[in-house]
Short mmCIF file of C-alpha atoms in Angstrom, two decimals:
data_model
loop_
_atom_site.label_atom_id
_atom_site.label_comp_id
_atom_site.label_asym_id
_atom_site.label_seq_id
_atom_site.Cartn_x
_atom_site.Cartn_y
_atom_site.Cartn_z
CA UNK A 1 4.35 6.43 10.81
CA UNK A 2 6.60 5.39 13.68
CA UNK A 3 8.33 2.02 13.70
CA UNK A 4 9.24 -0.43 16.46
CA UNK A 5 12.89 0.63 16.61
CA UNK A 6 11.94 4.26 17.20
CA UNK A 7 9.54 3.28 19.98
CA UNK A 8 12.16 1.04 21.58
CA UNK A 9 14.49 4.04 21.76
CA UNK A 10 12.05 5.91 24.02
CA UNK A 11 13.17 5.13 27.61
CA UNK A 12 9.73 4.28 28.99
CA UNK A 13 9.22 1.73 26.22
CA UNK A 14 12.74 0.27 26.19
CA UNK A 15 11.75 -2.76 28.28
CA UNK A 16 8.62 -3.65 26.31
CA UNK A 17 8.51 -7.03 24.61
CA UNK A 18 8.15 -7.24 20.81
CA UNK A 19 4.40 -7.93 20.97
CA UNK A 20 3.72 -4.80 23.02
CA UNK A 21 5.94 -2.69 20.76
CA UNK A 22 4.19 -4.04 17.67
CA UNK A 23 0.80 -3.21 19.16
CA UNK A 24 1.94 0.29 20.07
CA UNK A 25 3.38 0.97 16.61
CA UNK A 26 -0.01 0.19 15.10
CA UNK A 27 -2.03 2.14 17.65
CA UNK A 28 -0.34 5.53 18.03
CA UNK A 29 -0.85 8.61 15.89
CA UNK A 30 2.39 9.93 14.41
CA UNK A 31 1.95 13.72 14.26
CA UNK A 32 4.35 16.14 12.59
CA UNK A 33 3.99 19.77 13.58
CA UNK A 34 5.04 23.13 12.25
CA UNK A 35 6.40 25.70 14.73
CA UNK A 36 3.53 27.05 16.81
CA UNK A 37 1.08 24.33 15.74
CA UNK A 38 -1.02 22.88 18.57
CA UNK A 39 -1.41 19.17 19.20
CA UNK A 40 -3.58 19.49 22.33
CA UNK A 41 -5.84 22.20 23.73
CA UNK A 42 -6.99 22.96 27.23
CA UNK A 43 -10.25 21.12 27.83
CA UNK A 44 -9.59 18.38 25.25
CA UNK A 45 -10.33 14.78 26.15
CA UNK A 46 -7.37 13.03 27.79
CA UNK A 47 -4.61 11.32 25.85
CA UNK A 48 -0.89 10.75 26.27
CA UNK A 49 1.62 12.58 24.03
CA UNK A 50 5.33 11.84 23.75
CA UNK A 51 7.79 14.13 21.98
CA UNK A 52 9.91 12.28 19.41
CA UNK A 53 11.76 15.12 17.68
CA UNK A 54 12.01 18.85 18.35
CA UNK A 55 10.39 20.34 21.42
CA UNK A 56 6.96 21.34 22.67
CA UNK A 57 5.71 24.13 24.90
CA UNK A 58 2.98 23.67 27.48
CA UNK A 59 0.82 26.79 27.64
CA UNK A 60 -2.07 28.08 29.70
CA UNK A 61 -4.24 31.18 29.43
CA UNK A 62 -3.89 33.19 32.64
CA UNK A 63 -5.72 36.49 33.00
CA UNK A 64 -6.43 36.55 29.30
CA UNK A 65 -2.80 36.02 28.30
CA UNK A 66 -1.30 32.73 27.10
CA UNK A 67 1.75 31.84 29.16
CA UNK A 68 4.35 29.11 28.66
CA UNK A 69 4.36 26.96 31.79
CA UNK A 70 6.49 24.02 30.68
CA UNK A 71 8.73 22.51 28.02
CA UNK A 72 8.87 18.97 26.65
CA UNK A 73 11.93 17.62 24.82
CA UNK A 74 12.38 14.25 23.04
CA UNK A 75 11.27 11.33 25.20
CA UNK A 76 9.15 13.53 27.50
CA UNK A 77 5.44 13.14 28.13
CA UNK A 78 2.46 15.48 28.10
CA UNK A 79 -0.86 14.25 29.41
CA UNK A 80 0.26 12.09 32.32
CA UNK A 81 -1.96 13.95 34.79
CA UNK A 82 -5.15 13.82 32.68
CA UNK A 83 -4.51 10.16 31.87
CA UNK A 84 -3.93 9.23 35.48
CA UNK A 85 -6.80 11.23 36.95
CA UNK A 86 -9.27 10.78 34.07
CA UNK A 87 -9.71 14.53 33.57
CA UNK A 88 -9.49 16.80 30.48
CA UNK A 89 -6.25 18.60 29.65
CA UNK A 90 -5.63 21.47 32.09
CA UNK A 91 -3.29 23.17 29.60
CA UNK A 92 -2.42 23.22 25.90
CA UNK A 93 0.54 21.82 24.00
CA UNK A 94 2.15 23.29 20.88
CA UNK A 95 5.35 22.81 18.90
CA UNK A 96 8.12 25.19 19.91
CA UNK A 97 9.91 24.39 16.65
CA UNK A 98 9.30 21.86 13.92
CA UNK A 99 8.41 18.80 15.99
CA UNK A 100 7.15 15.27 15.90
CA UNK A 101 4.96 13.78 18.62
CA UNK A 102 3.03 10.55 19.02
CA UNK A 103 -0.43 10.37 20.55
CA UNK A 104 -1.73 7.40 22.54
CA UNK A 105 -5.48 7.55 23.07
CA UNK A 106 -7.20 6.04 26.10
CA UNK A 107 -8.17 2.76 24.42
CA UNK A 108 -4.61 2.12 23.24
CA UNK A 109 -3.20 3.23 26.60
CA UNK A 110 -5.27 0.81 28.63
CA UNK A 111 -4.59 -2.05 26.23
CA UNK A 112 -0.87 -1.31 26.54
CA UNK A 113 -1.27 -1.14 30.33
CA UNK A 114 -2.64 -4.68 30.33
CA UNK A 115 0.33 -5.87 28.28
CA UNK A 116 2.98 -3.88 30.20
CA UNK A 117 1.88 -2.75 33.72
CA UNK A 118 5.16 -0.87 34.17
CA UNK A 119 4.00 1.79 31.71
CA UNK A 120 1.03 3.16 33.73
CA UNK A 121 3.16 2.92 36.86
CA UNK A 122 5.77 5.14 35.23
CA UNK A 123 3.13 7.56 33.94
CA UNK A 124 1.58 7.80 37.39
CA UNK A 125 4.99 8.47 38.86
CA UNK A 126 5.50 11.35 36.48
CA UNK A 127 2.08 12.71 37.36
CA UNK A 128 3.01 12.72 41.07
CA UNK A 129 5.75 15.21 40.38
CA UNK A 130 3.12 17.70 39.29
CA UNK A 131 0.74 16.89 42.12
CA UNK A 132 2.75 16.97 45.32
CA UNK A 133 -0.34 16.88 47.50
CA UNK A 134 -1.69 13.71 45.94
CA UNK A 135 -1.17 10.69 48.20
CA UNK A 136 -2.29 7.83 46.02
CA UNK A 137 -2.57 7.35 42.31
CA UNK A 138 -4.89 4.98 40.50
CA UNK A 139 -2.41 3.52 38.06
CA UNK A 140 -4.30 0.37 37.09
CA UNK A 141 -6.35 0.30 33.94
CA UNK A 142 -10.13 -0.17 34.20
CA UNK A 143 -11.40 -3.63 33.45
CA UNK A 144 -12.25 -4.03 29.82
CA UNK A 145 -15.82 -5.05 29.21
CA UNK A 146 -14.73 -7.34 26.42
CA UNK A 147 -11.66 -8.73 24.71
CA UNK A 148 -11.52 -9.00 20.92
CA UNK A 149 -8.98 -11.30 19.29
CA UNK A 150 -8.33 -11.40 15.57
CA UNK A 151 -6.03 -10.38 12.71
CA UNK A 152 -5.47 -6.66 12.27
CA UNK A 153 -6.81 -6.56 8.71
CA UNK A 154 -9.58 -9.12 9.14
CA UNK A 155 -12.89 -7.59 8.03
CA UNK A 156 -15.04 -9.15 10.76
CA UNK A 157 -12.56 -8.31 13.51
CA UNK A 158 -12.40 -4.73 12.32
CA UNK A 159 -16.19 -4.50 12.14
CA UNK A 160 -16.58 -5.73 15.73
CA UNK A 161 -13.84 -3.43 17.04
CA UNK A 162 -15.34 -0.45 15.20
CA UNK A 163 -18.81 -1.28 16.52
CA UNK A 164 -17.56 -1.39 20.12
CA UNK A 165 -15.59 1.83 19.69
CA UNK A 166 -18.52 3.74 18.23
CA UNK A 167 -20.82 2.46 20.98
CA UNK A 168 -18.40 3.66 23.69
CA UNK A 169 -17.63 0.17 25.01
CA UNK A 170 -14.19 -0.27 26.58
CA UNK A 171 -12.41 -3.33 25.21
CA UNK A 172 -8.98 -4.86 24.88
CA UNK A 173 -7.85 -5.89 21.42
CA UNK A 174 -5.48 -8.80 20.91
CA UNK A 175 -3.96 -8.93 17.44
CA UNK A 176 -2.83 -12.19 15.91
CA UNK A 177 -0.87 -12.71 12.71
CA UNK A 178 -2.78 -11.53 9.65
CA UNK A 179 -2.21 -14.93 8.05
CA UNK A 180 -4.14 -16.60 10.86
CA UNK A 181 -7.58 -15.75 9.59
CA UNK A 182 -9.85 -13.57 7.58
CA UNK A 183 -13.00 -15.63 7.03
CA UNK A 184 -15.79 -16.69 9.36
CA UNK A 185 -14.65 -20.29 9.09
CA UNK A 186 -11.22 -19.38 10.40
CA UNK A 187 -12.70 -18.62 13.80
CA UNK A 188 -12.18 -14.86 14.06
CA UNK A 189 -12.94 -12.63 15.73
CA UNK A 190 -13.16 -14.18 19.17
CA UNK A 191 -15.07 -12.04 21.64
CA UNK A 192 -14.68 -12.78 25.33
CA UNK A 193 -16.49 -11.31 28.31
CA UNK A 194 -16.57 -12.40 31.93
CA UNK A 195 -19.57 -14.61 31.14
CA UNK A 196 -19.15 -15.93 27.63
CA UNK A 197 -16.95 -16.58 24.64
CA UNK A 198 -18.28 -15.94 21.13
CA UNK A 199 -16.62 -16.89 17.85
CA UNK A 200 -17.36 -14.78 14.76
CA UNK A 201 -20.42 -13.20 16.41
CA UNK A 202 -22.95 -10.98 14.68
CA UNK A 203 -23.07 -7.36 15.76
CA UNK A 204 -26.34 -8.02 17.56
CA UNK A 205 -24.70 -10.85 19.49
CA UNK A 206 -21.85 -8.50 20.33
CA UNK A 207 -24.29 -5.86 21.54
CA UNK A 208 -26.10 -8.33 23.75
CA UNK A 209 -22.87 -9.71 25.18
CA UNK A 210 -21.61 -6.28 26.29
CA UNK A 211 -24.92 -5.06 27.69
CA UNK A 212 -26.13 -2.72 24.96
CA UNK A 213 -29.90 -2.55 24.57
CA UNK A 214 -31.20 -4.53 21.59
CA UNK A 215 -34.85 -4.88 22.64
CA UNK A 216 -37.32 -2.14 23.64
CA UNK A 217 -38.27 -1.95 27.30
CA UNK A 218 -41.86 -0.95 26.52
CA UNK A 219 -44.51 -1.37 23.86
CA UNK A 220 -45.72 2.24 23.90
CA UNK A 221 -43.75 5.49 23.62
CA UNK A 222 -44.51 9.18 23.25
CA UNK A 223 -41.95 9.54 20.46
CA UNK A 224 -39.85 7.03 18.53
CA UNK A 225 -36.77 8.43 16.80
CA UNK A 226 -35.30 6.55 13.86
CA UNK A 227 -31.57 7.16 13.67
CA UNK A 228 -29.00 8.32 16.22
CA UNK A 229 -27.01 10.87 14.29
CA UNK A 230 -26.63 14.47 15.51
CA UNK A 231 -30.26 15.30 14.64
CA UNK A 232 -31.70 12.17 16.22
CA UNK A 233 -29.62 12.39 19.39
CA UNK A 234 -30.45 16.09 19.81
CA UNK A 235 -34.14 15.26 19.46
CA UNK A 236 -33.72 12.49 22.04
CA UNK A 237 -32.01 14.86 24.49
CA UNK A 238 -34.79 17.43 24.17
CA UNK A 239 -37.65 14.92 24.23
CA UNK A 240 -36.35 13.06 27.27
CA UNK A 241 -35.54 16.30 29.09
CA UNK A 242 -39.15 17.40 28.64
CA UNK A 243 -40.63 14.22 30.05
CA UNK A 244 -41.54 12.35 26.88
CA UNK A 245 -41.06 8.60 26.88
CA UNK A 246 -38.43 8.42 24.16
CA UNK A 247 -36.98 5.54 22.16
CA UNK A 248 -34.15 5.82 19.62
CA UNK A 249 -33.72 3.01 17.09
CA UNK A 250 -30.26 2.81 15.51
CA UNK A 251 -29.01 0.16 13.09
CA UNK A 252 -25.30 0.35 13.98
CA UNK A 253 -24.08 2.93 16.48
CA UNK A 254 -24.85 6.47 17.65
CA UNK A 255 -23.28 9.30 15.68
CA UNK A 256 -24.52 8.59 12.19
CA UNK A 257 -22.34 9.71 9.31
CA UNK A 258 -20.99 12.54 11.46
CA UNK A 259 -19.84 9.95 14.00
CA UNK A 260 -17.32 8.66 11.48
CA UNK A 261 -15.84 12.11 10.87
CA UNK A 262 -12.26 12.27 12.05
CA UNK A 263 -12.49 15.98 12.83
CA UNK A 264 -15.26 18.58 12.81
CA UNK A 265 -13.80 22.08 13.01
CA UNK A 266 -16.79 24.26 12.09
CA UNK A 267 -19.16 23.25 14.89
CA UNK A 268 -19.94 26.14 17.22
CA UNK A 269 -18.58 25.83 20.74
CA UNK A 270 -15.51 23.76 19.89
CA UNK A 271 -12.92 26.31 18.76
CA UNK A 272 -10.27 23.66 18.15
CA UNK A 273 -12.58 21.08 16.61
CA UNK A 274 -13.95 17.79 17.85
CA UNK A 275 -14.00 14.33 16.34
CA UNK A 276 -17.34 12.92 15.28
CA UNK A 277 -17.12 10.03 17.71
CA UNK A 278 -16.36 12.38 20.62
CA UNK A 279 -19.36 14.53 19.72
CA UNK A 280 -21.57 11.46 19.45
CA UNK A 281 -20.29 10.10 22.76
CA UNK A 282 -21.20 13.30 24.59
CA UNK A 283 -24.66 13.46 23.03
CA UNK A 284 -25.26 9.78 23.78
CA UNK A 285 -24.34 10.17 27.44
CA UNK A 286 -26.57 13.22 27.69
CA UNK A 287 -29.56 11.47 26.11
CA UNK A 288 -29.19 8.42 28.35
CA UNK A 289 -28.75 10.53 31.49
CA UNK A 290 -32.00 12.32 30.73
CA UNK A 291 -33.85 9.05 30.27
CA UNK A 292 -33.89 8.30 26.54
CA UNK A 293 -33.77 4.63 25.60
CA UNK A 294 -31.28 3.72 22.86
CA UNK A 295 -31.53 0.51 20.81
CA UNK A 296 -28.69 -0.59 18.55
CA UNK A 297 -28.48 -3.18 15.76
CA UNK A 298 -32.20 -2.72 15.10
CA UNK A 299 -34.03 -1.38 12.07
CA UNK A 300 -37.58 -0.38 11.32
CA UNK A 301 -39.16 -2.51 8.60
CA UNK A 302 -42.43 -0.63 8.26
CA UNK A 303 -44.37 2.41 9.48
CA UNK A 304 -48.14 2.55 9.76
CA UNK A 305 -48.85 6.21 10.63
CA UNK A 306 -52.64 5.85 10.64
CA UNK A 307 -52.36 3.13 13.32
CA UNK A 308 -49.46 4.71 15.27
CA UNK A 309 -47.46 1.52 14.71
CA UNK A 310 -43.77 0.90 14.07
CA UNK A 311 -42.67 -2.59 13.00
CA UNK A 312 -39.12 -3.53 13.99
CA UNK A 313 -37.05 -6.22 12.35
CA UNK A 314 -37.74 -9.46 14.15
CA UNK A 315 -41.50 -8.90 14.27
CA UNK A 316 -41.84 -6.58 17.28
CA UNK A 317 -44.47 -3.86 16.92
CA UNK A 318 -44.32 -0.59 18.87
CA UNK A 319 -46.96 2.08 19.28
CA UNK A 320 -46.24 5.79 19.30
CA UNK A 321 -48.27 8.84 18.23
CA UNK A 322 -45.05 10.48 16.95
CA UNK A 323 -42.27 9.15 14.77
CA UNK A 324 -39.23 11.29 13.99
CA UNK A 325 -37.22 10.11 10.98
CA UNK A 326 -33.53 10.99 11.32
CA UNK A 327 -32.00 8.16 9.32
CA UNK A 328 -29.56 10.36 7.45
CA UNK A 329 -28.04 9.22 4.17
CA UNK A 330 -25.84 6.42 2.90
CA UNK A 331 -22.61 6.75 0.94
CA UNK A 332 -22.87 6.33 -2.81
CA UNK A 333 -21.18 3.19 -4.08
CA UNK A 334 -18.17 3.18 -6.35
CA UNK A 335 -19.25 2.04 -9.85
CA UNK A 336 -16.26 -0.25 -10.39
CA UNK A 337 -16.43 -3.96 -11.17
CA UNK A 338 -15.33 -6.19 -8.28
CA UNK A 339 -15.37 -3.50 -5.62
CA UNK A 340 -18.21 -5.08 -3.61
CA UNK A 341 -16.23 -8.24 -2.84
CA UNK A 342 -13.49 -6.13 -1.24
CA UNK A 343 -15.72 -4.11 1.07
CA UNK A 344 -14.35 -4.63 4.56
CA UNK A 345 -11.17 -6.10 3.08
CA UNK A 346 -9.51 -2.86 2.06
CA UNK A 347 -12.46 -0.94 0.66
CA UNK A 348 -14.58 1.18 3.02
CA UNK A 349 -17.41 3.63 2.48
CA UNK A 350 -16.75 6.52 4.82
CA UNK A 351 -13.90 6.63 7.32
CA UNK A 352 -13.68 6.74 11.11
CA UNK A 353 -10.95 7.14 13.70
CA UNK A 354 -11.34 3.45 14.50
CA UNK A 355 -9.97 2.72 11.00
CA UNK A 356 -6.53 3.96 12.04
CA UNK A 357 -5.19 0.43 12.53
CA UNK A 358 -6.07 -0.45 8.94
CA UNK A 359 -4.16 2.55 7.62
CA UNK A 360 -1.02 1.99 9.67
CA UNK A 361 1.94 1.67 7.35
CA UNK A 362 -0.32 1.32 4.30
CA UNK A 363 -0.71 3.16 1.03
CA UNK A 364 -4.12 4.83 1.41
CA UNK A 365 -6.31 6.27 -1.33
CA UNK A 366 -9.30 8.50 -0.60
CA UNK A 367 -11.91 9.02 -3.30
CA UNK A 368 -13.79 12.26 -2.77
CA UNK A 369 -13.35 16.01 -2.41
CA UNK A 370 -15.74 17.00 0.36
CA UNK A 371 -14.98 17.99 3.93
CA UNK A 372 -15.22 14.41 5.16
CA UNK A 373 -12.60 13.33 2.64
CA UNK A 374 -10.32 16.19 3.62
CA UNK A 375 -10.63 15.45 7.33
CA UNK A 376 -9.90 11.79 6.66
CA UNK A 377 -6.80 12.60 4.61
CA UNK A 378 -5.34 14.73 7.40
CA UNK A 379 -6.08 12.11 10.04
CA UNK A 380 -4.82 9.04 8.18
CA UNK A 381 -1.64 10.82 7.12
CA UNK A 382 -0.62 10.35 10.75
CA UNK A 383 -0.72 6.57 10.34
CA UNK A 384 -0.24 5.71 6.67
CA UNK A 385 2.84 5.37 4.53
CA UNK A 386 1.18 7.53 1.89
CA UNK A 387 -2.18 9.23 1.37
CA UNK A 388 -3.52 10.06 -2.09
CA UNK A 389 -6.74 11.98 -2.66
CA UNK A 390 -8.39 11.10 -5.99
CA UNK A 391 -10.59 13.99 -7.09
CA UNK A 392 -12.88 13.79 -10.11
CA UNK A 393 -13.09 17.56 -10.55
CA UNK A 394 -10.38 20.13 -11.28
CA UNK A 395 -9.55 20.59 -7.59
CA UNK A 396 -10.84 20.82 -4.06
CA UNK A 397 -12.13 24.38 -4.13
CA UNK A 398 -15.66 23.65 -5.32
CA UNK A 399 -16.58 21.25 -2.51
CA UNK A 400 -14.21 21.64 0.45
CA UNK A 401 -13.88 24.30 3.14
CA UNK A 402 -10.90 26.61 2.76
CA UNK A 403 -9.37 25.72 6.14
CA UNK A 404 -9.10 22.08 5.05
CA UNK A 405 -7.70 22.95 1.63
CA UNK A 406 -4.98 25.04 3.29
CA UNK A 407 -4.09 22.30 5.78
CA UNK A 408 -3.85 19.70 3.02
CA UNK A 409 -1.69 21.98 0.87
CA UNK A 410 0.72 22.48 3.78
CA UNK A 411 0.93 18.77 4.59
CA UNK A 412 3.83 17.05 2.91
CA UNK A 413 2.33 13.58 3.24
CA UNK A 414 -0.87 14.09 1.22
CA UNK A 415 -1.00 14.05 -2.58
CA UNK A 416 -4.04 15.43 -4.43
CA UNK A 417 -4.68 14.11 -7.95
CA UNK A 418 -7.32 16.14 -9.79
CA UNK A 419 -9.45 14.85 -12.68
CA UNK A 420 -8.71 11.31 -11.52
CA UNK A 421 -11.04 8.37 -10.98
CA UNK A 422 -10.69 4.79 -9.80
CA UNK A 423 -11.64 2.46 -12.65
CA UNK A 424 -10.37 -0.87 -11.34
CA UNK A 425 -9.54 -2.72 -8.12
CA UNK A 426 -7.26 -5.70 -7.68
CA UNK A 427 -6.65 -8.27 -4.96
CA UNK A 428 -7.83 -11.77 -4.14
CA UNK A 429 -8.83 -11.71 -0.47
CA UNK A 430 -7.78 -8.11 0.19
CA UNK A 431 -7.28 -4.94 -1.79
CA UNK A 432 -3.78 -4.72 -3.22
CA UNK A 433 -3.90 -2.07 -5.94
CA UNK A 434 -6.20 0.22 -7.90
CA UNK A 435 -6.33 1.45 -11.48
CA UNK A 436 -6.66 5.22 -11.79
CA UNK A 437 -7.51 7.08 -14.98
CA UNK A 438 -6.32 10.62 -15.56
CA UNK A 439 -9.28 12.22 -17.34
CA UNK A 440 -7.08 15.05 -18.61
CA UNK A 441 -4.80 12.71 -20.59
CA UNK A 442 -6.81 9.50 -20.79
CA UNK A 443 -3.90 7.51 -19.35
CA UNK A 444 -4.57 4.76 -16.82
CA UNK A 445 -2.03 3.76 -14.19
CA UNK A 446 -1.94 1.10 -11.53
CA UNK A 447 -0.68 1.94 -8.07
CA UNK A 448 -0.29 0.10 -4.79
CA UNK A 449 -3.22 0.71 -2.47
CA UNK A 450 -4.09 -1.44 0.54
CA UNK A 451 -6.87 0.80 1.87
CA UNK A 452 -9.45 2.68 -0.21
CA UNK A 453 -11.87 5.06 1.49
CA UNK A 454 -14.79 6.07 -0.74
CA UNK A 455 -16.59 9.34 0.04
CA UNK A 456 -18.28 10.43 -3.17
CA UNK A 457 -21.54 11.82 -1.89
CA UNK A 458 -24.59 10.28 -0.33
CA UNK A 459 -28.18 9.36 -1.15
CA UNK A 460 -31.35 9.04 0.88
CA UNK A 461 -32.34 5.51 1.88
CA UNK A 462 -36.12 5.96 1.98
CA UNK A 463 -37.54 3.34 -0.38
CA UNK A 464 -38.85 1.38 2.61
CA UNK A 465 -41.18 4.18 3.73
CA UNK A 466 -44.94 3.94 3.11
CA UNK A 467 -46.47 5.79 0.19
CA UNK A 468 -48.21 8.38 2.37
CA UNK A 469 -44.81 9.86 3.27
CA UNK A 470 -43.98 11.94 0.20
CA UNK A 471 -40.45 12.30 -1.16
CA UNK A 472 -38.80 14.48 -3.76
CA UNK A 473 -37.31 13.26 -7.02
CA UNK A 474 -34.11 12.23 -5.24
CA UNK A 475 -35.81 10.27 -2.47
CA UNK A 476 -35.48 12.88 0.28
CA UNK A 477 -38.52 13.41 2.53
CA UNK A 478 -40.53 16.59 1.94
CA UNK A 479 -41.77 18.51 4.98
CA UNK A 480 -43.73 21.61 5.92
CA UNK A 481 -45.04 23.72 2.99
CA UNK A 482 -43.74 21.18 0.46
CA UNK A 483 -45.59 18.37 2.21
CA UNK A 484 -48.80 20.43 2.24
CA UNK A 485 -48.90 20.48 -1.56
CA UNK A 486 -48.71 16.71 -1.97
CA UNK A 487 -51.78 14.50 -2.47
CA UNK A 488 -50.82 12.59 0.69
CA UNK A 489 -51.58 15.53 3.00
CA UNK A 490 -55.31 15.38 3.79
CA UNK A 491 -55.55 17.09 7.18
CA UNK A 492 -57.39 20.39 7.44
CA UNK A 493 -54.50 22.14 9.18
CA UNK A 494 -51.15 23.05 7.66
CA UNK A 495 -48.25 20.71 8.50
CA UNK A 496 -45.66 21.88 10.99
CA UNK A 497 -42.37 23.03 9.48
CA UNK A 498 -40.64 19.66 9.95
CA UNK A 499 -43.71 17.46 9.61
CA UNK A 500 -44.00 15.09 6.67
CA UNK A 501 -47.10 14.45 4.56
CA UNK A 502 -48.21 11.91 7.20
CA UNK A 503 -49.48 13.73 10.33
CA UNK A 504 -47.39 12.92 13.39
CA UNK A 505 -44.37 11.81 11.35
CA UNK A 506 -41.48 14.32 11.32
CA UNK A 507 -38.20 14.31 9.41
CA UNK A 508 -34.95 16.04 10.39
CA UNK A 509 -31.35 16.15 9.30
CA UNK A 510 -29.83 14.93 6.06
CA UNK A 511 -32.80 12.73 5.12
CA UNK A 512 -35.06 15.78 4.83
CA UNK A 513 -35.48 17.44 1.47
CA UNK A 514 -33.88 20.89 1.41
CA UNK A 515 -31.89 20.43 4.60
CA UNK A 516 -28.44 21.94 5.01
CA UNK A 517 -26.02 19.01 5.15
CA UNK A 518 -24.08 20.19 8.18
CA UNK A 519 -23.83 18.87 11.75
CA UNK A 520 -24.97 22.17 13.25
CA UNK A 521 -28.04 22.24 11.00
CA UNK A 522 -28.99 18.70 12.01
CA UNK A 523 -28.62 19.57 15.68
CA UNK A 524 -30.83 22.61 15.22
CA UNK A 525 -33.53 20.64 13.43
CA UNK A 526 -33.47 17.95 16.12
CA UNK A 527 -34.22 20.55 18.78
CA UNK A 528 -36.87 22.33 16.70
CA UNK A 529 -38.69 19.09 15.95
CA UNK A 530 -39.47 18.40 19.61
CA UNK A 531 -41.11 21.82 19.93
CA UNK A 532 -43.38 20.84 17.03
CA UNK A 533 -43.96 17.42 18.60
CA UNK A 534 -45.40 19.07 21.72
CA UNK A 535 -47.74 21.16 19.58
CA UNK A 536 -48.85 18.09 17.64
CA UNK A 537 -49.53 16.11 20.82
CA UNK A 538 -51.53 19.02 22.20
CA UNK A 539 -53.70 18.95 19.05
CA UNK A 540 -54.30 15.23 19.47
CA UNK A 541 -55.41 15.71 23.05
CA UNK A 542 -57.71 18.63 22.19
#
């Protein structure tokens, strides 16, 4: 991680006051690169990079050949043009030698711009040198929809900031001393918009204040989709594009479990990977543009397939001939005494890019050995003092993709402890340390740990469904041929491939029994389901 003194030594930041430097130190990604390793690729979403040590080459593919078109040395920027003009990177950046760069994403950049207007002015000036024909530059930051004030490690403040980030709402974050709060009674977070000021608001109050939809616009729909993960959003895109009145009901934010993934590198069409929140943001924009309606902070309390009714929390009842269940799975809980009281105060199930501020300068432990855990380890190593992966099995090979295993092995800041489990947590208001048992020796040790990310598998959350929707022994929804063999299926026809044992109710993605737990598979099922929906609706009209 980078400290305030190192930032102060960078010329463009030399005049920043201590508060701005402290914010920046907690917001940037500190990235260490091997020679030839890329930190940005042509077409990536905009960000600002600054070389700290070593040097970086700017490259572009011309006529099929990659050519070096620029060089960046310590203190120099890359990304000033994309940041100023709000466009993707027109070229790539890679380390010429062993190098260290920091990355400032758009949210951090615009917050810094509000604190220190000289910074965007300087960045715009640098951009002009590359765009001689440009006459005027828009150096001012866009107005933030909302301002969130609270301690950096306060659970409620973090929850509100994460909610806004995942719902693609621009906001400015003002950090106060961590000793200033931490409980609802302490008055944090404070959320301010142009029209109102809310103290310790619920997520639904936050959604309403920033203009997110929390109530359906209609009573009747052609298809109601439960869940806005990759499968649900893909279904929404296809349904809306084909003229179906479409509603998506999501309890937190679009993206689902995949939306919290720090990096997805095996999704077709993104050769250099994409973060889960970026993928979710693109799908969300596409679904909305095509006419899908997205509700957040809402849940479905009951389904009544025979009556075409969906009961939302709060008592509202919707009617739709088709329901598509894409609710995904929920992380398994850590079976350790006292862990529940520390959730949100150092303990988190799953991990997202918005958790970077929690990890800054902290000793981080990650429990799990799947791809999500590996991606999280690589990401948080850019922010944390130390990252330790605690793996119950003999290693990572049985559950993690090879490309991640290789990256972790080459990273000097990540330690992997095999045959290890967390058996105790300690801390009064916040996590301070964990007890870890080495199953090979039986020895238990205590180590400092301020942030614990738990990713030990997931289970279906389907107990709320009516009895006519059959599930397997693990709670996952059966579909197609498996649904046809259950007592619940009474129709004369065979169910469609993704149809449940209740006609007109479909299931896709991780919640479906036998599904492949991959983003690409969920996307494929979301698109397939709408084809079956059209066939089902045609049967109803016949």
